């Protein structure tokens, strides 16, 4: 990703039209969007996991143009720390007995936390985005409200396992969202505060069960759940379109079975517009 310098400038009309529409249709921003960051990603470029920080109002709208990509949301390490603490305390108080340690996950699966705008591939320029329709991504499946993280018998074993438990926690609770061309992702509240977001540095993003909006792509993509010994059956049975340029497929052999794996191809340039609101009290800390 190339990060240029910030420009204080008059927001062009085509952009105001877009941001005002986002404000009006989502009703999630307290005032007009006054901060738009334009990022360009060459094929294979991504962005490190990060949080956008306290200067912004905690609602972000990201318009994606050009090549598709996959954004990952992973729990902030503060949750790993609290897991460690709980493991330690629990192990101390129950050193001889087997302990099951529950971990409350953040409320991440509000339907409202993620919205997409219908995908349409036409022009690269955001001024042409006129037909914006919102569709909710389904509640994130596979995210239980509490998880039994670790069974252990004593303090030593707990301490040995806590890093593993933290990693397990991160892995279990990472979700991703396919950002298709001309789509708008909105994330807010605890998806903003409790999770890091980032894009892996690669040009093929595996579409697995962690992709929250997989069903919106499912006429074209599916992950390793389907199997057949005859690869030809796979393609015909699922109506996969070999001409789709955004999604690729390959076949994997495992223990005599053939699995099809689908992936998003980030082979062209992607441009994103990250739209946020900086409250007046913070605007002196950031160039507007
Ligand atoms: O380009 C994107 O899709 C994400 C950008 C982002 O997260 C940021 O600039 O803070
Ligand atoms: Fe960000």
mmCIF file of C-alpha atoms and ligand atoms in Angstrom:
data_model
loop_
_atom_site.group_PDB
_atom_site.id
_atom_site.type_symbol
_atom_site.label_atom_id
_atom_site.label_comp_id
_atom_site.label_asym_id
_atom_site.label_seq_id
_atom_site.Cartn_x
_atom_site.Cartn_y
_atom_site.Cartn_z
ATOM 1 C CA UNK A 1 0.000 0.000 0.000
ATOM 2 C CA UNK A 2 1.280 3.430 -0.794
ATOM 3 C CA UNK A 3 0.497 6.003 1.852
ATOM 4 C CA UNK A 4 0.786 9.544 0.605
ATOM 5 C CA UNK A 5 0.645 12.715 2.601
ATOM 6 C CA UNK A 6 -2.619 14.101 3.895
ATOM 7 C CA UNK A 7 -4.259 16.858 1.906
ATOM 8 C CA UNK A 8 -6.514 19.475 3.378
ATOM 9 C CA UNK A 9 -8.796 20.243 0.491
ATOM 10 C CA UNK A 10 -12.337 20.996 -0.475
ATOM 11 C CA UNK A 11 -14.170 17.720 -0.712
ATOM 12 C CA UNK A 12 -15.213 17.261 -4.345
ATOM 13 C CA UNK A 13 -18.928 17.183 -5.039
ATOM 14 C CA UNK A 14 -18.953 13.603 -6.293
ATOM 15 C CA UNK A 15 -17.384 12.523 -3.007
ATOM 16 C CA UNK A 16 -19.747 14.547 -0.832
ATOM 17 C CA UNK A 17 -22.652 13.030 -2.742
ATOM 18 C CA UNK A 18 -21.325 9.614 -1.849
ATOM 19 C CA UNK A 19 -20.497 10.297 1.798
ATOM 20 C CA UNK A 20 -23.818 12.080 2.372
ATOM 21 C CA UNK A 21 -25.582 9.093 0.948
ATOM 22 C CA UNK A 22 -23.694 6.776 3.286
ATOM 23 C CA UNK A 23 -24.641 8.994 6.240
ATOM 24 C CA UNK A 24 -28.276 9.182 5.161
ATOM 25 C CA UNK A 25 -28.785 5.532 4.352
ATOM 26 C CA UNK A 26 -26.911 4.015 7.255
ATOM 27 C CA UNK A 27 -27.975 6.540 9.892
ATOM 28 C CA UNK A 28 -24.888 5.442 11.806
ATOM 29 C CA UNK A 29 -22.870 8.663 11.705
ATOM 30 C CA UNK A 30 -23.656 11.533 14.084
ATOM 31 C CA UNK A 31 -22.768 14.159 11.446
ATOM 32 C CA UNK A 32 -21.349 14.478 7.939
ATOM 33 C CA UNK A 33 -18.334 12.335 7.140
ATOM 34 C CA UNK A 34 -15.364 14.709 7.305
ATOM 35 C CA UNK A 35 -12.430 12.354 6.761
ATOM 36 C CA UNK A 36 -11.847 10.189 3.681
ATOM 37 C CA UNK A 37 -8.653 8.217 3.255
ATOM 38 C CA UNK A 38 -7.847 6.909 -0.215
ATOM 39 C CA UNK A 39 -5.588 3.859 -0.277
ATOM 40 C CA UNK A 40 -4.170 2.131 -3.307
ATOM 41 C CA UNK A 41 -3.084 -1.499 -3.109
ATOM 42 C CA UNK A 42 -1.057 -3.083 -5.865
ATOM 43 C CA UNK A 43 -1.574 -6.833 -6.408
ATOM 44 C CA UNK A 44 -0.522 -8.727 -3.310
ATOM 45 C CA UNK A 45 -0.296 -5.658 -1.072
ATOM 46 C CA UNK A 46 -2.175 -5.559 2.220
ATOM 47 C CA UNK A 47 -2.321 -3.655 5.466
ATOM 48 C CA UNK A 48 -1.053 -4.770 8.870
ATOM 49 C CA UNK A 49 -3.627 -5.631 11.537
ATOM 50 C CA UNK A 50 -4.450 -2.380 13.344
ATOM 51 C CA UNK A 51 -7.129 -0.382 15.083
ATOM 52 C CA UNK A 52 -8.216 2.980 13.775
ATOM 53 C CA UNK A 53 -7.873 4.543 17.197
ATOM 54 C CA UNK A 54 -9.805 6.893 19.458
ATOM 55 C CA UNK A 55 -9.717 10.024 17.295
ATOM 56 C CA UNK A 56 -12.463 8.759 15.047
ATOM 57 C CA UNK A 57 -16.093 8.160 15.806
ATOM 58 C CA UNK A 58 -16.269 4.339 15.970
ATOM 59 C CA UNK A 59 -18.052 3.738 12.680
ATOM 60 C CA UNK A 60 -16.059 3.103 9.506
ATOM 61 C CA UNK A 61 -17.372 2.818 5.958
ATOM 62 C CA UNK A 62 -14.950 1.365 3.424
ATOM 63 C CA UNK A 63 -15.802 1.560 -0.245
ATOM 64 C CA UNK A 64 -13.822 -0.944 -2.324
ATOM 65 C CA UNK A 65 -13.034 -0.441 -5.978
ATOM 66 C CA UNK A 66 -11.001 -2.432 -8.463
ATOM 67 C CA UNK A 67 -9.656 -5.779 -7.308
ATOM 68 C CA UNK A 68 -11.387 -7.695 -4.510
ATOM 69 C CA UNK A 69 -9.711 -8.565 -1.242
ATOM 70 C CA UNK A 70 -10.322 -10.199 2.108
ATOM 71 C CA UNK A 71 -10.262 -8.205 5.338
ATOM 72 C CA UNK A 72 -9.626 -10.078 8.565
ATOM 73 C CA UNK A 73 -10.933 -9.101 11.984
ATOM 74 C CA UNK A 74 -9.041 -10.606 14.896
ATOM 75 C CA UNK A 75 -9.594 -10.058 18.602
ATOM 76 C CA UNK A 76 -7.393 -7.488 20.272
ATOM 77 C CA UNK A 77 -4.638 -8.942 22.455
ATOM 78 C CA UNK A 78 -6.292 -7.421 25.551
ATOM 79 C CA UNK A 79 -8.636 -10.416 25.385
ATOM 80 C CA UNK A 80 -5.695 -12.808 25.331
ATOM 81 C CA UNK A 81 -4.392 -11.065 28.476
ATOM 82 C CA UNK A 82 -7.686 -11.472 30.237
ATOM 83 C CA UNK A 83 -7.698 -15.138 29.285
ATOM 84 C CA UNK A 84 -4.251 -15.520 30.840
ATOM 85 C CA UNK A 85 -5.466 -13.887 34.032
ATOM 86 C CA UNK A 86 -8.494 -16.083 34.246
ATOM 87 C CA UNK A 87 -6.460 -19.193 33.623
ATOM 88 C CA UNK A 88 -4.016 -18.209 36.342
ATOM 89 C CA UNK A 89 -6.679 -17.371 38.937
ATOM 90 C CA UNK A 90 -8.723 -20.386 38.199
ATOM 91 C CA UNK A 91 -5.741 -22.683 38.308
ATOM 92 C CA UNK A 92 -4.688 -21.294 41.677
ATOM 93 C CA UNK A 93 -8.020 -21.804 43.265
ATOM 94 C CA UNK A 94 -8.537 -25.277 41.831
ATOM 95 C CA UNK A 95 -5.062 -26.645 41.610
ATOM 96 C CA UNK A 96 -6.044 -30.281 42.080
ATOM 97 C CA UNK A 97 -9.221 -30.418 40.148
ATOM 98 C CA UNK A 98 -9.870 -30.254 36.484
ATOM 99 C CA UNK A 99 -11.026 -26.802 35.530
ATOM 100 C CA UNK A 100 -12.982 -25.685 32.511
ATOM 101 C CA UNK A 101 -12.357 -22.041 31.805
ATOM 102 C CA UNK A 102 -15.084 -20.184 29.982
ATOM 103 C CA UNK A 103 -14.231 -17.118 27.961
ATOM 104 C CA UNK A 104 -16.895 -14.551 27.189
ATOM 105 C CA UNK A 105 -16.457 -13.428 23.635
ATOM 106 C CA UNK A 106 -17.231 -9.864 22.668
ATOM 107 C CA UNK A 107 -20.576 -9.285 21.030
ATOM 108 C CA UNK A 108 -19.273 -9.333 17.521
ATOM 109 C CA UNK A 109 -22.113 -10.841 15.612
ATOM 110 C CA UNK A 110 -24.630 -8.030 15.470
ATOM 111 C CA UNK A 111 -26.219 -8.162 12.075
ATOM 112 C CA UNK A 112 -25.647 -4.417 11.966
ATOM 113 C CA UNK A 113 -21.911 -4.710 12.403
ATOM 114 C CA UNK A 114 -21.405 -5.664 8.800
ATOM 115 C CA UNK A 115 -23.258 -4.466 5.789
ATOM 116 C CA UNK A 116 -22.388 -4.812 2.174
ATOM 117 C CA UNK A 117 -23.543 -2.957 -0.828
ATOM 118 C CA UNK A 118 -24.448 -5.071 -3.825
ATOM 119 C CA UNK A 119 -21.496 -5.858 -6.019
ATOM 120 C CA UNK A 120 -21.432 -4.493 -9.529
ATOM 121 C CA UNK A 121 -18.450 -4.299 -11.729
ATOM 122 C CA UNK A 122 -18.528 -1.316 -13.968
ATOM 123 C CA UNK A 123 -16.394 1.681 -13.528
ATOM 124 C CA UNK A 124 -13.505 2.257 -11.168
ATOM 125 C CA UNK A 125 -14.514 5.747 -10.208
ATOM 126 C CA UNK A 126 -16.621 6.205 -7.072
ATOM 127 C CA UNK A 127 -18.664 8.975 -8.687
ATOM 128 C CA UNK A 128 -20.426 6.231 -10.643
ATOM 129 C CA UNK A 129 -21.663 4.484 -7.522
ATOM 130 C CA UNK A 130 -25.299 5.434 -7.784
ATOM 131 C CA UNK A 131 -27.209 2.282 -7.133
ATOM 132 C CA UNK A 132 -26.228 1.622 -3.582
ATOM 133 C CA UNK A 133 -28.307 -1.006 -1.845
ATOM 134 C CA UNK A 134 -27.539 -2.391 1.567
ATOM 135 C CA UNK A 135 -27.801 -6.021 2.376
ATOM 136 C CA UNK A 136 -27.016 -7.375 5.790
ATOM 137 C CA UNK A 137 -24.468 -10.058 6.063
ATOM 138 C CA UNK A 138 -25.825 -12.931 8.101
ATOM 139 C CA UNK A 139 -24.927 -13.103 11.770
ATOM 140 C CA UNK A 140 -21.522 -14.595 12.006
ATOM 141 C CA UNK A 141 -21.987 -18.307 12.327
ATOM 142 C CA UNK A 142 -19.498 -20.362 14.279
ATOM 143 C CA UNK A 143 -19.005 -17.648 16.876
ATOM 144 C CA UNK A 144 -20.426 -19.040 20.096
ATOM 145 C CA UNK A 145 -21.196 -16.608 22.889
ATOM 146 C CA UNK A 146 -18.870 -18.487 25.181
ATOM 147 C CA UNK A 147 -16.220 -21.071 24.567
ATOM 148 C CA UNK A 148 -14.528 -23.628 26.689
ATOM 149 C CA UNK A 149 -10.980 -22.749 26.021
ATOM 150 C CA UNK A 150 -8.818 -24.982 28.022
ATOM 151 C CA UNK A 151 -9.027 -27.931 30.299
ATOM 152 C CA UNK A 152 -6.183 -28.280 32.695
ATOM 153 C CA UNK A 153 -5.304 -29.866 35.976
ATOM 154 C CA UNK A 154 -2.904 -27.546 37.693
ATOM 155 C CA UNK A 155 -1.047 -24.289 37.657
ATOM 156 C CA UNK A 156 2.039 -25.450 35.756
ATOM 157 C CA UNK A 157 0.044 -26.988 33.025
ATOM 158 C CA UNK A 158 -2.051 -23.855 32.814
ATOM 159 C CA UNK A 159 0.937 -21.584 32.491
ATOM 160 C CA UNK A 160 2.385 -23.851 29.848
ATOM 161 C CA UNK A 161 -0.821 -23.732 27.916
ATOM 162 C CA UNK A 162 -1.847 -20.119 28.221
ATOM 163 C CA UNK A 163 -0.006 -18.929 25.125
ATOM 164 C CA UNK A 164 -1.544 -21.772 23.228
ATOM 165 C CA UNK A 165 -4.958 -20.856 24.623
ATOM 166 C CA UNK A 166 -4.496 -17.223 23.623
ATOM 167 C CA UNK A 167 -3.502 -18.272 20.111
ATOM 168 C CA UNK A 168 -6.412 -20.652 19.964
ATOM 169 C CA UNK A 169 -8.700 -17.829 21.087
ATOM 170 C CA UNK A 170 -7.378 -15.543 18.381
ATOM 171 C CA UNK A 171 -7.743 -18.219 15.738
ATOM 172 C CA UNK A 172 -11.260 -19.234 16.798
ATOM 173 C CA UNK A 173 -12.500 -15.670 16.880
ATOM 174 C CA UNK A 174 -10.943 -14.325 13.719
ATOM 175 C CA UNK A 175 -13.483 -13.629 11.025
ATOM 176 C CA UNK A 176 -13.019 -12.200 7.593
ATOM 177 C CA UNK A 177 -15.123 -10.284 5.114
ATOM 178 C CA UNK A 178 -14.754 -10.468 1.345
ATOM 179 C CA UNK A 179 -14.531 -6.929 0.014
ATOM 180 C CA UNK A 180 -15.772 -7.155 -3.520
ATOM 181 C CA UNK A 181 -15.439 -4.400 -6.126
ATOM 182 C CA UNK A 182 -18.042 -1.668 -5.600
ATOM 183 C CA UNK A 183 -18.959 -2.951 -2.168
ATOM 184 C CA UNK A 184 -19.213 -0.990 1.034
ATOM 185 C CA UNK A 185 -18.170 -2.490 4.347
ATOM 186 C CA UNK A 186 -19.361 -0.848 7.521
ATOM 187 C CA UNK A 187 -17.978 -1.872 10.862
ATOM 188 C CA UNK A 188 -18.610 -0.262 14.208
ATOM 189 C CA UNK A 189 -18.824 -0.561 17.984
ATOM 190 C CA UNK A 190 -17.002 -3.596 19.268
ATOM 191 C CA UNK A 191 -15.890 -4.639 15.792
ATOM 192 C CA UNK A 192 -14.108 -1.247 15.904
ATOM 193 C CA UNK A 193 -12.980 -1.271 19.528
ATOM 194 C CA UNK A 194 -12.219 -4.900 20.330
ATOM 195 C CA UNK A 195 -10.874 -6.194 17.045
ATOM 196 C CA UNK A 196 -7.896 -5.463 14.826
ATOM 197 C CA UNK A 197 -8.508 -5.367 11.108
ATOM 198 C CA UNK A 198 -6.016 -6.064 8.358
ATOM 199 C CA UNK A 199 -5.440 -7.508 4.909
ATOM 200 C CA UNK A 200 -2.891 -10.275 4.332
ATOM 201 C CA UNK A 201 -0.067 -9.558 1.922
ATOM 202 C CA UNK A 202 -0.983 -12.066 -0.755
ATOM 203 C CA UNK A 203 -2.846 -12.150 -4.019
ATOM 204 C CA UNK A 204 -4.909 -15.272 -3.309
ATOM 205 C CA UNK A 205 -7.162 -15.108 -0.252
ATOM 206 C CA UNK A 206 -8.656 -18.465 0.723
ATOM 207 C CA UNK A 207 -12.434 -18.411 1.091
ATOM 208 C CA UNK A 208 -13.005 -20.623 4.089
ATOM 209 C CA UNK A 209 -15.759 -20.959 6.673
ATOM 210 C CA UNK A 210 -14.534 -17.854 8.493
ATOM 211 C CA UNK A 211 -15.704 -15.553 5.721
ATOM 212 C CA UNK A 212 -18.766 -13.817 7.182
ATOM 213 C CA UNK A 213 -20.343 -12.953 3.847
ATOM 214 C CA UNK A 214 -19.471 -16.180 2.039
ATOM 215 C CA UNK A 215 -23.134 -16.796 1.276
ATOM 216 C CA UNK A 216 -23.281 -13.633 -0.810
ATOM 217 C CA UNK A 217 -20.622 -15.172 -3.052
ATOM 218 C CA UNK A 218 -21.784 -18.746 -2.738
ATOM 219 C CA UNK A 219 -23.125 -19.120 -6.225
ATOM 220 C CA UNK A 220 -19.523 -18.759 -7.260
ATOM 221 C CA UNK A 221 -17.453 -19.971 -4.377
ATOM 222 C CA UNK A 222 -17.401 -22.563 -1.728
ATOM 223 C CA UNK A 223 -14.770 -23.950 0.534
ATOM 224 C CA UNK A 224 -13.439 -27.331 1.433
ATOM 225 C CA UNK A 225 -16.717 -28.816 2.615
ATOM 226 C CA UNK A 226 -17.572 -30.449 -0.699
ATOM 227 C CA UNK A 227 -15.770 -33.533 -1.759
ATOM 228 C CA UNK A 228 -15.806 -35.961 -4.628
ATOM 229 C CA UNK A 229 -13.465 -38.484 -6.148
ATOM 230 C CA UNK A 230 -14.185 -37.086 -9.590
ATOM 231 C CA UNK A 231 -13.087 -33.466 -10.040
ATOM 232 C CA UNK A 232 -15.334 -33.045 -13.080
ATOM 233 C CA UNK A 233 -18.371 -33.705 -10.907
ATOM 234 C CA UNK A 234 -17.420 -30.866 -8.626
ATOM 235 C CA UNK A 235 -17.489 -28.169 -11.257
ATOM 236 C CA UNK A 236 -20.683 -29.273 -12.909
ATOM 237 C CA UNK A 237 -22.568 -30.015 -9.683
ATOM 238 C CA UNK A 238 -22.002 -26.568 -8.258
ATOM 239 C CA UNK A 239 -22.391 -24.455 -11.355
ATOM 240 C CA UNK A 240 -19.070 -22.769 -10.874
ATOM 241 C CA UNK A 241 -18.347 -20.171 -13.452
ATOM 242 C CA UNK A 242 -14.821 -20.694 -14.763
ATOM 243 C CA UNK A 243 -14.969 -17.233 -16.354
ATOM 244 C CA UNK A 244 -15.301 -15.392 -13.050
ATOM 245 C CA UNK A 245 -12.152 -13.382 -12.834
ATOM 246 C CA UNK A 246 -12.419 -12.518 -9.118
ATOM 247 C CA UNK A 247 -12.656 -16.033 -7.773
ATOM 248 C CA UNK A 248 -10.321 -18.907 -8.497
ATOM 249 C CA UNK A 249 -10.572 -22.561 -7.581
ATOM 250 C CA UNK A 250 -8.148 -25.363 -7.183
ATOM 251 C CA UNK A 251 -8.422 -28.994 -6.289
ATOM 252 C CA UNK A 252 -6.707 -30.563 -3.334
ATOM 253 C CA UNK A 253 -6.113 -34.255 -2.822
ATOM 254 C CA UNK A 254 -6.272 -35.535 0.715
ATOM 255 C CA UNK A 255 -6.482 -39.183 1.739
ATOM 256 C CA UNK A 256 -7.928 -40.238 -1.584
ATOM 257 C CA UNK A 257 -10.561 -37.506 -1.599
ATOM 258 C CA UNK A 258 -10.664 -34.427 -3.786
ATOM 259 C CA UNK A 259 -11.553 -31.091 -2.250
ATOM 260 C CA UNK A 260 -12.216 -27.912 -4.054
ATOM 261 C CA UNK A 261 -10.828 -24.751 -2.559
ATOM 262 C CA UNK A 262 -11.969 -21.321 -3.655
ATOM 263 C CA UNK A 263 -10.013 -18.134 -3.300
ATOM 264 C CA UNK A 264 -10.343 -14.454 -4.067
ATOM 265 C CA UNK A 265 -7.873 -13.173 -6.601
ATOM 266 C CA UNK A 266 -6.377 -9.810 -5.768
ATOM 267 C CA UNK A 267 -4.494 -9.606 -9.020
ATOM 268 C CA UNK A 268 -5.292 -6.040 -10.031
ATOM 269 C CA UNK A 269 -5.034 -2.701 -8.287
ATOM 270 C CA UNK A 270 -7.494 -2.104 -5.455
ATOM 271 C CA UNK A 271 -8.493 1.390 -4.384
ATOM 272 C CA UNK A 272 -10.379 1.918 -1.157
ATOM 273 C CA UNK A 273 -12.068 4.967 0.292
ATOM 274 C CA UNK A 274 -12.195 4.802 4.073
ATOM 275 C CA UNK A 275 -14.858 7.209 5.274
ATOM 276 C CA UNK A 276 -14.947 8.318 8.906
ATOM 277 C CA UNK A 277 -16.109 11.110 11.129
ATOM 278 C CA UNK A 278 -13.690 13.005 13.344
ATOM 279 C CA UNK A 279 -15.590 14.688 16.199
ATOM 280 C CA UNK A 280 -14.959 18.424 16.407
ATOM 281 C CA UNK A 281 -13.086 18.117 19.695
ATOM 282 C CA UNK A 282 -10.496 15.891 18.000
ATOM 283 C CA UNK A 283 -10.227 17.723 14.707
ATOM 284 C CA UNK A 284 -7.244 19.785 15.889
ATOM 285 C CA UNK A 285 -5.251 16.530 16.274
ATOM 286 C CA UNK A 286 -5.823 15.491 12.729
ATOM 287 C CA UNK A 287 -5.661 17.424 9.494
ATOM 288 C CA UNK A 288 -9.071 17.909 7.994
HETATM 289 O O1 LIG B 1 -8.066 -0.046 2.596
HETATM 290 C C1 LIG B 1 -8.811 -0.651 3.345
HETATM 291 O O2 LIG B 1 -9.695 -1.394 2.954
HETATM 292 C C2 LIG B 1 -8.626 -0.510 4.827
HETATM 293 C C3 LIG B 1 -7.897 0.721 5.204
HETATM 294 C C4 LIG B 1 -7.790 0.890 6.674
HETATM 295 O O3 LIG B 1 -8.115 0.048 7.457
HETATM 296 C C5 LIG B 1 -7.241 2.157 7.191
HETATM 297 O O4 LIG B 1 -6.720 2.956 6.410
HETATM 298 O O5 LIG B 1 -7.315 2.380 8.417
HETATM 299 FE FE1 LIG B 2 -8.183 0.757 9.453
#
